[in-house]
Short mmCIF file of C-alpha atoms in Angstrom, two decimals:
data_model
loop_
_atom_site.label_atom_id
_atom_site.label_comp_id
_atom_site.label_asym_id
_atom_site.label_seq_id
_atom_site.Cartn_x
_atom_site.Cartn_y
_atom_site.Cartn_z
CA MET A 14 14.94 13.84 -31.40
CA ILE A 15 15.72 15.98 -28.39
CA LYS A 16 18.50 14.61 -26.17
CA VAL A 17 18.51 15.51 -22.49
CA TYR A 18 21.30 14.87 -20.02
CA LEU A 19 20.06 13.90 -16.59
CA ASP A 20 22.15 14.65 -13.55
CA ALA A 21 21.42 13.64 -9.97
CA SER A 22 19.28 16.76 -9.43
CA VAL A 23 16.77 15.34 -11.94
CA ILE A 24 17.04 11.62 -11.24
CA ILE A 25 16.61 11.86 -7.46
CA PRO A 26 13.39 13.95 -7.55
CA ALA A 27 12.01 11.67 -10.28
CA LEU A 28 12.68 8.66 -8.05
CA LEU A 29 10.92 10.32 -5.12
CA SER A 30 7.80 11.79 -6.70
CA SER A 31 5.61 11.16 -9.71
CA ASN A 32 4.18 14.68 -9.50
CA GLY A 33 7.10 16.94 -10.39
CA GLY A 34 8.80 18.21 -13.49
CA SER A 35 11.69 15.77 -13.15
CA PHE A 36 9.32 12.83 -13.34
CA LYS A 37 7.60 14.40 -16.35
CA ILE A 38 10.95 14.56 -18.16
CA VAL A 39 11.52 10.88 -17.36
CA GLN A 40 8.02 10.06 -18.68
CA PHE A 41 8.85 11.82 -21.96
CA ILE A 42 12.02 9.72 -22.18
CA LYS A 43 10.12 6.51 -21.57
CA LEU A 44 7.59 7.48 -24.26
CA GLY A 45 10.38 8.18 -26.75
CA ILE A 46 9.71 11.92 -26.97
CA PHE A 47 13.18 12.66 -25.56
CA VAL A 48 16.35 10.60 -25.47
CA GLY A 49 17.59 10.51 -21.90
CA ILE A 50 21.29 10.22 -21.21
CA THR A 51 23.21 10.09 -17.97
CA SER A 52 26.60 8.81 -16.93
CA GLN A 53 27.93 6.16 -14.63
CA THR A 54 29.36 9.05 -12.61
CA VAL A 55 25.85 10.40 -12.00
CA ILE A 56 24.49 6.94 -11.20
CA GLU A 57 27.20 6.54 -8.56
CA GLU A 58 26.30 9.97 -7.15
CA VAL A 59 22.64 8.94 -6.87
CA GLU A 60 23.61 5.59 -5.32
CA ASN A 61 25.81 7.39 -2.79
CA ASN A 62 22.61 9.09 -1.63
CA SER A 63 20.57 5.88 -1.55
CA GLY A 64 20.28 5.96 2.24
CA LYS A 65 18.98 9.53 2.22
CA ILE A 66 16.43 8.84 -0.50
CA HIS A 67 15.46 5.39 0.82
CA ARG A 68 16.10 3.62 -2.48
CA SER A 69 18.54 0.78 -2.87
CA PRO A 70 21.16 0.81 -5.62
CA LYS A 71 19.19 -2.02 -7.25
CA GLU A 72 16.00 0.09 -7.25
CA ILE A 73 17.91 3.05 -8.68
CA ARG A 74 19.35 0.96 -11.51
CA GLN A 75 15.96 -0.60 -12.21
CA PHE A 76 14.41 2.87 -12.44
CA ILE A 77 17.08 3.90 -14.97
CA TYR A 78 16.52 0.72 -16.99
CA ASP A 79 12.71 0.84 -16.87
CA ASN A 80 12.68 4.42 -18.08
CA LYS A 81 15.03 3.77 -21.01
CA ILE A 82 17.72 6.19 -19.85
CA TRP A 83 21.04 5.60 -21.59
CA VAL A 84 24.06 5.40 -19.31
CA ARG A 85 27.45 6.34 -20.70
CA GLU A 86 30.70 5.27 -19.06
CA LYS A 87 32.11 7.08 -16.06
CA ILE A 88 33.34 10.61 -16.79
CA ALA A 89 37.13 10.58 -17.05
CA LEU A 90 39.16 13.28 -15.35
CA SER A 91 40.58 14.26 -18.75
CA GLU A 92 37.05 15.08 -19.95
CA THR A 93 36.50 17.59 -17.15
CA ILE A 94 39.63 19.71 -17.61
CA ALA A 95 38.04 22.12 -20.09
CA TYR A 96 35.34 23.03 -17.56
CA LYS A 97 37.50 23.60 -14.48
CA GLY A 98 37.41 27.24 -13.49
CA VAL A 99 34.44 27.82 -15.79
CA VAL A 100 31.77 26.09 -13.70
CA GLU A 101 31.65 25.03 -10.07
CA GLU A 102 33.96 22.11 -9.35
CA LYS A 103 31.06 19.90 -8.26
CA ASP A 104 29.41 20.34 -11.68
CA VAL A 105 32.31 19.72 -14.08
CA HIS A 106 31.18 16.11 -14.63
CA VAL A 107 27.74 17.32 -15.72
CA TYR A 108 29.20 19.59 -18.40
CA ALA A 109 31.62 16.89 -19.51
CA GLY A 110 28.81 14.32 -19.71
#
């Protein structure tokens, strides 16, 4: 089974539109074609943008649950060290996830 890691740049568009590629990925996860994984760190990032995307934290969490996306624990700082200086600082949690 193909595993895909979803960061905020996939989850937010999927929340906002059922027409794009991000939503299609989420559909494949819900159907069991892919295994979708994200982290609590990413969920918090999406929730921090809840006002901009007009979705409440509860709606965001329900979307994650309804679409069978696995959520791992928050990314620890120690997990990101190997990626510092290799990728942009804002993305180290995605690589560590």
